Short mmCIF file of C-alpha atoms and ligand atoms in Angstrom, two decimals:
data_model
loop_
_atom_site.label_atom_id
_atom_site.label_comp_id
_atom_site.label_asym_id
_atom_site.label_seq_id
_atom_site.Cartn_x
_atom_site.Cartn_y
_atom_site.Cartn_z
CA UNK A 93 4.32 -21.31 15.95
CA UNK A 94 2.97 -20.44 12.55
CA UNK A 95 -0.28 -20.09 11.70
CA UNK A 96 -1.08 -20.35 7.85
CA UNK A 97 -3.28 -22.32 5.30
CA UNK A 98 -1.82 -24.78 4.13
CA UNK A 99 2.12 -25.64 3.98
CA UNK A 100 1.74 -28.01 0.72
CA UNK A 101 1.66 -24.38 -1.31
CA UNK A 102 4.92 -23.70 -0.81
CA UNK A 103 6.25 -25.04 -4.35
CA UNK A 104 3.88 -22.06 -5.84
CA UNK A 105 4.98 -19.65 -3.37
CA UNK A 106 8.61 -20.19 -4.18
CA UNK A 107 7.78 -20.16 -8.43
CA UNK A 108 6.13 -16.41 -7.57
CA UNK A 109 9.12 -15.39 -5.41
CA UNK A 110 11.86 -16.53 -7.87
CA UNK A 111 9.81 -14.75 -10.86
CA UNK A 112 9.57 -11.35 -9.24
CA UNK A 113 13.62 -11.80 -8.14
CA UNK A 114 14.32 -11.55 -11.66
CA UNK A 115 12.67 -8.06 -11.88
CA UNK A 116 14.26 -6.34 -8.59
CA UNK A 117 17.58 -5.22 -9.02
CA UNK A 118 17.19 -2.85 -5.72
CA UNK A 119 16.57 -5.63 -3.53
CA UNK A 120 19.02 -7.77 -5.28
CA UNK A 121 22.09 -5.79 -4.69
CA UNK A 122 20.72 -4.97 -0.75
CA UNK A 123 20.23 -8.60 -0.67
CA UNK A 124 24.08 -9.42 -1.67
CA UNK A 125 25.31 -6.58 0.86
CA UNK A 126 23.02 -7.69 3.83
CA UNK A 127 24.71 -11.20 2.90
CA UNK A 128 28.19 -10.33 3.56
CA UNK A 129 27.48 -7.25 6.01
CA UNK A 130 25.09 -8.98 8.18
CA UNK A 131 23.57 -5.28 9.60
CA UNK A 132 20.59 -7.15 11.45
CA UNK A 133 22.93 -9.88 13.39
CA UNK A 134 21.39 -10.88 16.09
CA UNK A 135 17.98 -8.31 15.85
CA UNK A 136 14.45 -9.00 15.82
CA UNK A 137 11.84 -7.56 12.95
CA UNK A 138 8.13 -7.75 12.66
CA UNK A 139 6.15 -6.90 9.47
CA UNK A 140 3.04 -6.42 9.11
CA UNK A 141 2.36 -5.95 5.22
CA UNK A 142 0.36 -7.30 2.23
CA UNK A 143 2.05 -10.77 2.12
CA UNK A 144 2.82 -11.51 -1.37
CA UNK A 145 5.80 -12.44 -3.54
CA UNK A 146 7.53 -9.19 -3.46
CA UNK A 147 6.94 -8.70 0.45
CA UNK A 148 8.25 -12.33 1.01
CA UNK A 149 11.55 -11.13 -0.95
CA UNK A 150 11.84 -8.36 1.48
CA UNK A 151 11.44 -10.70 3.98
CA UNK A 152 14.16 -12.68 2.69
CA UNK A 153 16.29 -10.30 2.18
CA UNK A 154 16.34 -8.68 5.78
CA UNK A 155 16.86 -12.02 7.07
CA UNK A 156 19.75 -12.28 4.94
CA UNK A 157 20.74 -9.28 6.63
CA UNK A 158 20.58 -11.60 9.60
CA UNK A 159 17.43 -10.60 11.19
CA UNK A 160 14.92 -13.43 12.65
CA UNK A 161 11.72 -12.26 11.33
CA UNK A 162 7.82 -12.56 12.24
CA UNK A 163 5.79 -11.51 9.17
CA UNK A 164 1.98 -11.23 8.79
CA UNK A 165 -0.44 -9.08 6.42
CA UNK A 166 -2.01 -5.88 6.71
CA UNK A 167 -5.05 -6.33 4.86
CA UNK A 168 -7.24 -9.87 5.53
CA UNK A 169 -7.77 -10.11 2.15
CA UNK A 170 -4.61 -9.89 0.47
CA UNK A 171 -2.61 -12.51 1.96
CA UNK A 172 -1.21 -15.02 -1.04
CA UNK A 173 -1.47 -18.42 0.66
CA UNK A 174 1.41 -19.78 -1.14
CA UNK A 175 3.33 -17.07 -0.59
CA UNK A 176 2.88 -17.53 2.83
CA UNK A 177 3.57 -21.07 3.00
CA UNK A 178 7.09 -20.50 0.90
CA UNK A 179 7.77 -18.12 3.62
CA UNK A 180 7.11 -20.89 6.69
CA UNK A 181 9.06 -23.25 4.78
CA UNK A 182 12.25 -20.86 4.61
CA UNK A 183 11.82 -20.86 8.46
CA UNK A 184 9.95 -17.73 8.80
CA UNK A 185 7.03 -17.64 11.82
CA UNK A 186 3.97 -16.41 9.82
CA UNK A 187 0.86 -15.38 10.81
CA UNK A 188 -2.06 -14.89 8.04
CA UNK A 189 -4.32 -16.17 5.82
CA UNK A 190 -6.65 -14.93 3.02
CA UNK A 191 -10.13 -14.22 4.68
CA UNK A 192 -9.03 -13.68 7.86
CA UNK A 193 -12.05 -12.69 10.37
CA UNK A 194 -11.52 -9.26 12.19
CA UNK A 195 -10.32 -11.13 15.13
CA UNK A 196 -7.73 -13.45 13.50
CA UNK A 197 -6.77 -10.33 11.83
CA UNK A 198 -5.90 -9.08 15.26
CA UNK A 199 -4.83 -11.83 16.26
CA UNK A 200 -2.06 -12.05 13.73
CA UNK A 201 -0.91 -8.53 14.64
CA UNK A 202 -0.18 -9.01 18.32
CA UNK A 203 2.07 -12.65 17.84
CA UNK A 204 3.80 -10.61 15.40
CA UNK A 205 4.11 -8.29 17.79
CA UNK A 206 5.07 -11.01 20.59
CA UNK A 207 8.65 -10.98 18.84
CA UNK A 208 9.32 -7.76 20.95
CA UNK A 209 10.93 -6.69 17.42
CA UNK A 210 14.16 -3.53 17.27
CA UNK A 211 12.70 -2.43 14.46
CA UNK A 212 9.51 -3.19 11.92
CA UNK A 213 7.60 -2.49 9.12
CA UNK A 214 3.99 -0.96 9.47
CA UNK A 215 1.92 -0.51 6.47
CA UNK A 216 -1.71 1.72 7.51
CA UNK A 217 -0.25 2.13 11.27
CA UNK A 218 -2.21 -1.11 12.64
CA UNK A 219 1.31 -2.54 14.51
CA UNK A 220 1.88 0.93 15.54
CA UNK A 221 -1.49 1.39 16.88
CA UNK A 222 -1.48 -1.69 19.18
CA UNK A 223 1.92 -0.56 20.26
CA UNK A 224 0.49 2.19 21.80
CA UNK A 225 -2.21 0.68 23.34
CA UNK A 226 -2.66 -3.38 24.08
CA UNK A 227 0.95 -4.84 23.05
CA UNK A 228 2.74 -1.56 24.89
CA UNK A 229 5.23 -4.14 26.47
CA UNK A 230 5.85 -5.60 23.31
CA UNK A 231 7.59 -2.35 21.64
CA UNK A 232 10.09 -2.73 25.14
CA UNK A 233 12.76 -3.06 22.27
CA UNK A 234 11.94 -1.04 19.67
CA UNK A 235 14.71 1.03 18.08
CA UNK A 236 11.71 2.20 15.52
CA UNK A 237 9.62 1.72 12.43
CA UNK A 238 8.83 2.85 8.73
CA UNK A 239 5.72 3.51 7.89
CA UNK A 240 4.54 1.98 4.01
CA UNK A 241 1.27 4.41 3.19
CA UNK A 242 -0.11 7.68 3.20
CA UNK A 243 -2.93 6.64 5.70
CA UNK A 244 -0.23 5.63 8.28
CA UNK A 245 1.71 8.62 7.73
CA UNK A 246 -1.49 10.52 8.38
CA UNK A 247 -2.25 8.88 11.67
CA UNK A 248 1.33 9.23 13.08
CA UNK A 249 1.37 12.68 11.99
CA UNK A 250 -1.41 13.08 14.28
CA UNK A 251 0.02 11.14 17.36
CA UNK A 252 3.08 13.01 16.99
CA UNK A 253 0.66 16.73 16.83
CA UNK A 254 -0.79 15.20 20.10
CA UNK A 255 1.92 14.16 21.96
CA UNK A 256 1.19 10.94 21.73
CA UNK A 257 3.59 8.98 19.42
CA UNK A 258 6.00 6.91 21.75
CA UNK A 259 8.18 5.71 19.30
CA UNK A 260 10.94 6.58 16.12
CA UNK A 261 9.20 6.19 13.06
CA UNK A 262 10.35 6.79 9.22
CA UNK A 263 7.99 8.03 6.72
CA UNK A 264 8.81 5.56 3.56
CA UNK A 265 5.56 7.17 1.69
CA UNK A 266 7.04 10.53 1.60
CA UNK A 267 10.51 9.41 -0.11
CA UNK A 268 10.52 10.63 -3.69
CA UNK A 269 11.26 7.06 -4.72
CA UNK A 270 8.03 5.60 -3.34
CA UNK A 271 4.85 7.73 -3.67
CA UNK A 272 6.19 9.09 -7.06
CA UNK A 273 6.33 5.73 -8.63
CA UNK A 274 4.20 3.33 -6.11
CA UNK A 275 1.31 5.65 -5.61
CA UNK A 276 1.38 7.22 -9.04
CA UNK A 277 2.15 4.83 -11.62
CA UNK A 278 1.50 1.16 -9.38
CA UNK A 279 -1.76 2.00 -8.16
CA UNK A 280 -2.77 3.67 -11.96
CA UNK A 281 -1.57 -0.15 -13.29
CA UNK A 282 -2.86 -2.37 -10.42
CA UNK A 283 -6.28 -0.98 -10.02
CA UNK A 284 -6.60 -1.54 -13.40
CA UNK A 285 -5.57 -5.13 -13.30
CA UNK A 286 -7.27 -6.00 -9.88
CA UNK A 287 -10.91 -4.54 -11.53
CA UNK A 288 -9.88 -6.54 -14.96
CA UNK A 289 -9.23 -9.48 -13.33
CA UNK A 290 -12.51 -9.24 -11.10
CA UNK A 291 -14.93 -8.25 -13.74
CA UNK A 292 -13.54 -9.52 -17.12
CA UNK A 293 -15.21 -6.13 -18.56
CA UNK A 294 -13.77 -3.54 -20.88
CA UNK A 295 -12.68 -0.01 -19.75
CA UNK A 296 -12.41 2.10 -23.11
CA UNK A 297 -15.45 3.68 -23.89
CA UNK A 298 -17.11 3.43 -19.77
CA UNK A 299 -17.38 6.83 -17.90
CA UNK A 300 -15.05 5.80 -14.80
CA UNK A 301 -15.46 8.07 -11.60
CA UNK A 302 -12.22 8.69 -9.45
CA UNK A 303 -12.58 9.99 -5.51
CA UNK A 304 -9.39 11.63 -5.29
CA UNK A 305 -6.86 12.79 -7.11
CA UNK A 306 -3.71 12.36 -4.92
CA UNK A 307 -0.70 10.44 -6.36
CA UNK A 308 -2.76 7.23 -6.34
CA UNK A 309 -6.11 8.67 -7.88
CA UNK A 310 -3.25 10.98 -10.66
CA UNK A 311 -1.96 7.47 -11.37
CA UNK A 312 -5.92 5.43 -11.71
CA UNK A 313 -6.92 8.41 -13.90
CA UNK A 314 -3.77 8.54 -16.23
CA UNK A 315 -4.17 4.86 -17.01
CA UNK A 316 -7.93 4.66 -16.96
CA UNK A 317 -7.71 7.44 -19.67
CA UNK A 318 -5.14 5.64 -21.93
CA UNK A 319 -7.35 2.60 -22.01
CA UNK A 320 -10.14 4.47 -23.55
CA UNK A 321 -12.03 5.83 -20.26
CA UNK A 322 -14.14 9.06 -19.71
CA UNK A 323 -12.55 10.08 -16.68
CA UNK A 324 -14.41 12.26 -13.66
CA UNK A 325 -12.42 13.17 -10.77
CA UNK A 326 -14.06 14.40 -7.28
CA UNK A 327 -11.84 15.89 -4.91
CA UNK A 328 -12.62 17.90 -1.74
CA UNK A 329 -9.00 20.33 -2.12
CA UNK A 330 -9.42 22.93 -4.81
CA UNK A 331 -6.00 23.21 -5.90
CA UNK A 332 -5.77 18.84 -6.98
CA UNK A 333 -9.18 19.75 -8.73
CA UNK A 334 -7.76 22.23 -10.45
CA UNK A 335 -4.78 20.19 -11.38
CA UNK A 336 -7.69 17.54 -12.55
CA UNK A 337 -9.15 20.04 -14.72
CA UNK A 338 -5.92 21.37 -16.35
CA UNK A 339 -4.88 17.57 -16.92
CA UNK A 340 -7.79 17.30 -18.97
CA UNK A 341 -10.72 15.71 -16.67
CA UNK A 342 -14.01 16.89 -15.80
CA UNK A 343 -14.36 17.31 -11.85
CA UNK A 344 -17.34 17.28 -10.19
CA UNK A 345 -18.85 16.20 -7.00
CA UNK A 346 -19.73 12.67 -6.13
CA UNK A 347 -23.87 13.86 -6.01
CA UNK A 348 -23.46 14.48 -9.59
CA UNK A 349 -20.84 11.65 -10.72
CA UNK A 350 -22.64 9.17 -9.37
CA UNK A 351 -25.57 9.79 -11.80
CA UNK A 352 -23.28 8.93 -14.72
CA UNK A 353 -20.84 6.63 -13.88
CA UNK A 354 -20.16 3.00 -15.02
CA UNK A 355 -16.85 2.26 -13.02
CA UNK A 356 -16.49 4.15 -9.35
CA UNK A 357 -12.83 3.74 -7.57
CA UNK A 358 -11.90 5.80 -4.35
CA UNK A 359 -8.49 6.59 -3.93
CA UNK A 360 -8.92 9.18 -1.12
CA UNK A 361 -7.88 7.91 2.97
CA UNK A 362 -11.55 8.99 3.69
CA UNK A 363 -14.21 7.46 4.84
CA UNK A 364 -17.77 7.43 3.35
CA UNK A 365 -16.95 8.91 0.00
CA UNK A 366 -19.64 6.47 -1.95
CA UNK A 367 -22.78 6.73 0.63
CA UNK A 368 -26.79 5.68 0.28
CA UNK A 369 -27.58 9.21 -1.47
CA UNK A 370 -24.94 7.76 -4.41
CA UNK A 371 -26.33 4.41 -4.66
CA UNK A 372 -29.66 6.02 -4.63
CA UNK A 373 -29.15 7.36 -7.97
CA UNK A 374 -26.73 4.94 -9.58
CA UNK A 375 -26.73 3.11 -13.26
CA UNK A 376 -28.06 0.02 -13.43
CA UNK A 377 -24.95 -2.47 -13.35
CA UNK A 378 -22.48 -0.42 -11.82
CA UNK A 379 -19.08 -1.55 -10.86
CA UNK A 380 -17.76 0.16 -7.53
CA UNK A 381 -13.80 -0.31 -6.17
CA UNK A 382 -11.98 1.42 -3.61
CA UNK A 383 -7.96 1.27 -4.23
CA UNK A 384 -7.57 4.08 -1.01
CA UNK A 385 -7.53 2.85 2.59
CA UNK A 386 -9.35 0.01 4.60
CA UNK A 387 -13.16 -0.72 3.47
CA UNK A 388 -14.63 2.20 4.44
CA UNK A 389 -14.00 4.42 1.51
CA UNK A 390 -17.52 3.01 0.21
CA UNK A 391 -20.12 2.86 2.55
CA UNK A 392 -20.76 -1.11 2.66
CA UNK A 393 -23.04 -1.04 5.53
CA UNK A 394 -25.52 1.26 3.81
CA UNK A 395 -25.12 -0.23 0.42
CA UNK A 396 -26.15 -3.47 2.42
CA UNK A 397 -29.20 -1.76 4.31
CA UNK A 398 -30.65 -0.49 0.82
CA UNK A 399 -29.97 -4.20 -1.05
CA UNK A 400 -33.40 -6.12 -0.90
CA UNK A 401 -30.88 -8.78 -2.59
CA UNK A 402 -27.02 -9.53 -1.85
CA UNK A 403 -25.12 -12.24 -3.73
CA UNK A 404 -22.05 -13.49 -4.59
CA UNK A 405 -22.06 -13.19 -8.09
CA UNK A 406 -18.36 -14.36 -8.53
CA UNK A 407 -15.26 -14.33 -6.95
CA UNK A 408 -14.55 -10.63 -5.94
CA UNK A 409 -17.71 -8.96 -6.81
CA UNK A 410 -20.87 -8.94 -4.83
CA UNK A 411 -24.21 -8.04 -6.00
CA UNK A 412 -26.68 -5.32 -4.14
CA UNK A 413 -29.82 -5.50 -5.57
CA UNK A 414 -31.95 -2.09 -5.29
CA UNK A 415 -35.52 -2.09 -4.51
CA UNK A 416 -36.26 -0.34 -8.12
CA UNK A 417 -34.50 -3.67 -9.75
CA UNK A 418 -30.66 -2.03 -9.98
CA UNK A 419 -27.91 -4.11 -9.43
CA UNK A 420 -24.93 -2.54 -8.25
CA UNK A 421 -21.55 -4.49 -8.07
CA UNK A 422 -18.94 -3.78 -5.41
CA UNK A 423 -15.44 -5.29 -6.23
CA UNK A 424 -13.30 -7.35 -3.34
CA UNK A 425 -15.59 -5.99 -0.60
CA UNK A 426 -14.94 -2.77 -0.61
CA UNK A 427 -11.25 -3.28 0.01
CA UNK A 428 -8.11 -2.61 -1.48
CA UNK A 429 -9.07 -3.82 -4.99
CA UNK A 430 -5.58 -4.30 -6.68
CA UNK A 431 -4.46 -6.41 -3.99
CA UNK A 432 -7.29 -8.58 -3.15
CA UNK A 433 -8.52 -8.83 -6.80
CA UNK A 434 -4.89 -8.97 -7.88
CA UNK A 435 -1.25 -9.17 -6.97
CA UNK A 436 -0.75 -5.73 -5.73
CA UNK A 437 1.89 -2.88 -7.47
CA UNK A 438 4.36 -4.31 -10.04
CA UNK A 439 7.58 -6.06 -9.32
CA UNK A 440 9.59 -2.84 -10.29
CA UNK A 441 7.59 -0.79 -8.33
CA UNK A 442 7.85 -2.35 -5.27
CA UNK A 443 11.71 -2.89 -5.59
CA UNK A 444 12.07 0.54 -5.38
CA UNK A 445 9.44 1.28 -2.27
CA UNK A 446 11.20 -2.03 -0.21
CA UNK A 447 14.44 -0.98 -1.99
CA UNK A 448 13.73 2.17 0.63
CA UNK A 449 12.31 0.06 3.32
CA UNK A 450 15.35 -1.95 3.69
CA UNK A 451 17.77 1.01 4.03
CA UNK A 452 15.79 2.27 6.55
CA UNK A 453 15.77 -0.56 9.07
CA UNK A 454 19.01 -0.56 8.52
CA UNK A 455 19.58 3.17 9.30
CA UNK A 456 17.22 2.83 12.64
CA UNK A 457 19.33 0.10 13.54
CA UNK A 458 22.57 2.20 13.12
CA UNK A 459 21.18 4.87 14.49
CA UNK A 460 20.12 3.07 17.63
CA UNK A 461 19.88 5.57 20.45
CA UNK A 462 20.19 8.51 18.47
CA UNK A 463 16.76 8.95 17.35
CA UNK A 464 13.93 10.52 19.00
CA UNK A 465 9.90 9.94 19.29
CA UNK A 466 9.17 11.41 16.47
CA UNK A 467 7.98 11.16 12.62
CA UNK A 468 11.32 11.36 10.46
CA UNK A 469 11.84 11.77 6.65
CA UNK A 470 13.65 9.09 4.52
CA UNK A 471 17.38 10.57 4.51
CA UNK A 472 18.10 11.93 1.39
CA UNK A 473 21.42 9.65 0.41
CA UNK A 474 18.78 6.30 0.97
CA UNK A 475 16.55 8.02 -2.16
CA UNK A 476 19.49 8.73 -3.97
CA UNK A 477 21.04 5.29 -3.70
CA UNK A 478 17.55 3.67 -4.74
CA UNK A 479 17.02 5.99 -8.02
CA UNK A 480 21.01 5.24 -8.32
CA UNK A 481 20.19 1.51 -8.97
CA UNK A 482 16.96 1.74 -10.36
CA UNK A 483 18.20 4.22 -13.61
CA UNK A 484 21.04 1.88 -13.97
CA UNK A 485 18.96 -1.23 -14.36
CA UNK A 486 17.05 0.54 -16.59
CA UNK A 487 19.90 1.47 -18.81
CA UNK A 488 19.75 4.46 -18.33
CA UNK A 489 22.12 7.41 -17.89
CA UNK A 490 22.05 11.24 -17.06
CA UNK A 491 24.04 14.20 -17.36
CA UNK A 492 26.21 15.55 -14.48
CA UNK A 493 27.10 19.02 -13.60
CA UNK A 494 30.33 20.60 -14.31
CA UNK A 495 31.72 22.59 -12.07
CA UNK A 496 31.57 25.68 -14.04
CA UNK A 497 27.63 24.91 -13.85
CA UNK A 498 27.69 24.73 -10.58
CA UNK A 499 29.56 27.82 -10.07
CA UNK A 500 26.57 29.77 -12.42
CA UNK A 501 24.26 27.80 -10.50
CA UNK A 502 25.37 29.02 -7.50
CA UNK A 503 26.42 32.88 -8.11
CA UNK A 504 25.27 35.43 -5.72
CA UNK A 505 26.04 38.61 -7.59
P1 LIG B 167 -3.02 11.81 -1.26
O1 LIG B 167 -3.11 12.50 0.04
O2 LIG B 167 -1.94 12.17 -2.22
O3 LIG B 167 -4.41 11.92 -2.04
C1 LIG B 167 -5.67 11.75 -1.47
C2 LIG B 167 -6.60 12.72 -2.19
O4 LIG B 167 -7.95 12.45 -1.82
C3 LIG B 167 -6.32 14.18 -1.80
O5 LIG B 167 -6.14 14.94 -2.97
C4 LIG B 167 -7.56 14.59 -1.04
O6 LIG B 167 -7.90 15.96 -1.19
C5 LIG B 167 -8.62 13.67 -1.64
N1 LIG B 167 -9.79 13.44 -0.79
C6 LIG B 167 -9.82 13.24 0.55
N2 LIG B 167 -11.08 13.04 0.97
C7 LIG B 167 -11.86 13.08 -0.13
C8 LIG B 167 -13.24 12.93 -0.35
N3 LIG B 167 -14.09 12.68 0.65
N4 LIG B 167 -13.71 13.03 -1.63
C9 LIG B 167 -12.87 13.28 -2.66
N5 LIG B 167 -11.54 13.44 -2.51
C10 LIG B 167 -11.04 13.34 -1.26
O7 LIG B 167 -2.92 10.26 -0.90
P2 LIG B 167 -2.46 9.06 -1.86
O8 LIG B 167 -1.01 8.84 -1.67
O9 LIG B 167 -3.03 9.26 -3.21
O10 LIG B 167 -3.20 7.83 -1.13
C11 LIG B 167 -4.62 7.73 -1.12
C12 LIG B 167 -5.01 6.47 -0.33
O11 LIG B 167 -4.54 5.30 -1.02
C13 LIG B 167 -4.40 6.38 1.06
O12 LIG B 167 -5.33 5.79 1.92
C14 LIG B 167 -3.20 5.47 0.88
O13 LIG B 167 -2.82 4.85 2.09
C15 LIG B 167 -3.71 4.50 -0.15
N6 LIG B 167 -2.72 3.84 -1.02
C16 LIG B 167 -3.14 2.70 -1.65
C17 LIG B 167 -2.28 2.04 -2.50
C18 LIG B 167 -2.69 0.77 -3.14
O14 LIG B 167 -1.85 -0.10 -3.36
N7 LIG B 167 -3.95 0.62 -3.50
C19 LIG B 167 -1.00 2.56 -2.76
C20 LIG B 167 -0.59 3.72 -2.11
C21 LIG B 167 -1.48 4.38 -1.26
N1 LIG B 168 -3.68 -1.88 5.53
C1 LIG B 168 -4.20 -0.83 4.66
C2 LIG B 168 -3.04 -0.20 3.99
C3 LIG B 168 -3.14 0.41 2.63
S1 LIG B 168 -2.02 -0.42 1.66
C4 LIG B 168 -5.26 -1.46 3.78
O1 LIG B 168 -5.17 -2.64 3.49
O2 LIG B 168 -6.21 -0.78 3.40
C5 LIG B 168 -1.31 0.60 0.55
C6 LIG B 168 0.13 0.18 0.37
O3 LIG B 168 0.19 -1.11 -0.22
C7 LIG B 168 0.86 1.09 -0.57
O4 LIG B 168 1.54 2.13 0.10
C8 LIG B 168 1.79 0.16 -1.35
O5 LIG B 168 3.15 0.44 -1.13
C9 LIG B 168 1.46 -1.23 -0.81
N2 LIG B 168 1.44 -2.22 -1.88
C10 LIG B 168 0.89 -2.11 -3.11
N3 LIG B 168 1.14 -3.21 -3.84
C11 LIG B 168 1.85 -4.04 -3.05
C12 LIG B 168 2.40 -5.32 -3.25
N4 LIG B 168 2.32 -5.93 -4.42
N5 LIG B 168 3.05 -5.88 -2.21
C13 LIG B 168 3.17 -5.25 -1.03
N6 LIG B 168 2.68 -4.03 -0.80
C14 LIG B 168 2.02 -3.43 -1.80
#
């Protein structure tokens, strides 16, 4: 049985899903294949992702493909209610709500879980992790799983380095066509748009202070600069901060960036990046995000222990008022900001990173018995059929090789 808001916001669901359709060309074409091909007949999928338009077209599509699929979110605040309700009224079971409490959030997980899925998508390893622990008997099926994000990837990277993963798993991050576009150029545009949306405040012209300068903090920094920003990178790995330098920004680290900064976003997997020393000796009026992993990339608990104030000052940003009379402003608690503050990565973007999702449920399911406890890479021909479609529905084309360039290519002598 479903468990959602309200079933009456279907009608808006469906108007978001049919508008991002128009803009996914991948998942279009999968979609007419799974149709006729029917690769999931008869198999069971649970997802647990940010439920919004584009992840109810995935949705759609795989059960196209025949699948009977349990969905929920992966974040409790970035659930789209509509969404959601579009999805129960196609006949989906869905579990998830914006504003879930920590235990509904749980909750959600394990009667997605209760579908004793052959394959499913995790997105930050929180299926996985119950898998492995309280809903063991649930993964009695499991042919395997793709993993969505670079946190995941890290934590099944370290099961696997411990002996303890127990199940197949693909890595969708690491696929060219996913982190090279998703993390790099969605996250630079959503970010944007989630901390636009919240704070109605201009970015040209405000120093803005980026933890991390991975794919998704290279992406928040190329786009913060063409709108007009000062942009400071931290980093903890010399080599990305010397990348930062040579692409123009000033690094430093956070004890001196956070004397300076008007606009704070971490994009790092880490924990504690923004702590009490930082707020200590922030601006009056500063706006702090975190587009990385879970809410722990800024230390909420300690921002709340210094506050002699905390108020909702509107929807998505919080107030913290400092004992000196600062006010400092965290964005969608502390969580991921372009997703709870907005609608996530662009419809293009995420056509190619489900575009890749798709093909690999499909390939676990083909490969069904074949395929051992461990982390694999997204085959090369699935990243090559997704950049295949993709250039084409942009219009554009390439060169090819001759052969006589491949033979100079190739020469030994
Ligand atoms: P990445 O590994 O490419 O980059 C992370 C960077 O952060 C690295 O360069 C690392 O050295 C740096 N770092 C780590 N700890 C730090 C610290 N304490 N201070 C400063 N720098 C630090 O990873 P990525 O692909 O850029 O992903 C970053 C995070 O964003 C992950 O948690 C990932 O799951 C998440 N993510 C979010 C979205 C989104 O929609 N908001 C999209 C993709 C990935
Ligand atoms: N559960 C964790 C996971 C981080 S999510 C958390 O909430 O903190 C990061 C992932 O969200 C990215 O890898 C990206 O592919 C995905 N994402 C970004 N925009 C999205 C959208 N519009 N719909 C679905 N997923 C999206």
């Amino acid at each position: 049985m479903s468990a959602i808001k309200d079933i009456s916001l279907a009608k808006s669901g469906w108007d978001k899903i049919n508008w991002v359709k128009s803009y996914m060309p991948i998942l279009n074409s999968i979609n007419k294949r799974f149709s006729e091909e029917k690769p999931f007949a008869g198999k069971k999928i649970s997802m647990s992702i940010h439920l919004e338009a584009k992840t109810a077209y995935l949705a759609l599509t795989l059960a196209a493909g025949g699948a009977q699929v349990y969905v929920t979110g992966c974040n409790p605040l970035s659930t789209q209610d509509d969404v959601a309700a579009a999805l129960v009224d196609a006949g989906f079971e869905v579990n998830a709500w914006r504003g879930v409490t920590d235990e509904e959030y749980e909750e959600h997980l394990k009667k997605t879980l209760s579908l004793c899925p052959d394959v499913m998508i995790d997105d930050g390893g929180d299926l996985t992790h119950l898998l492995h622990g309280e809903c063991r008997e649930y993964g009695k099926n499991l042919i395997g799983g793709a993993e969505e994000t670079t946190t995941g990837i890290h934590r099944l990277l370290s099961r696997e380095m411990a002996g303890k993963l127990d199940y197949t798993m693909v890595d969708v991050n690491d696929a060219d066509c996913k982190h090279l576009f998703d993390n790099r150029y969605g996250t630079g545009q959503s970010t944007l748009d989630g901390i636009m949306n919240a704070t109605n405040l201009i970015i040209a012209g405000k120093t803005v202070v980026i933890g991390g300068y991975g794919w998704c903090g290279k992406g928040m920094a190329m786009r913060a600069k063409g709108m007009g920003a000062v942009v400071v990178v931290t980093e903890i790995d010399p080599i990305k901060a010397i990348e930062a330098v040579m692409d123009g920004f000033t690094v430093m680290p956070m004890d001196e960036a956070a004397k300076i900064g008007d606009l704070f976003v971490t994009l790092t997997g880490c924990n504690d990046v923004i702590r009490d020393r930082h707020f200590a000796v922030m601006k009056d009026g500063a706006l702090l995000a975190n587009s990385g992993h879970f809410d722990v990339e800024i230390n909420k608990k300690e921002l709340e222990e210094m506050a002699v104030e905390v108020w909702e000052r509107k929807p998505n940003i919080r107030g913290y008022k400092m004992a000196d009379g600062r006010v400092l402003n965290l964005l969608a608690d502390g969580r991921l900001v372009n997703l709870a503050a907005g609608n996530g990565h662009p419809a293009e973007i995420m056509d190619m990173s489900f575009g890749i999702q798709a093909l690999c449920l499909e390939y676990l399911v083909k490969h069904a018995g074949e395929l051992e406890h461990k982390v694999y890479q997204v085959p090369r021909e699935i990243d090559e059929q997704v950049a295949a479609i993709k250039l084409a529905s942009m219009g554009v084309t390439i060169d090819a090789l001759t052969d006589e360039q491949i033979a100079y290519m190739n020469q030994v002598d």
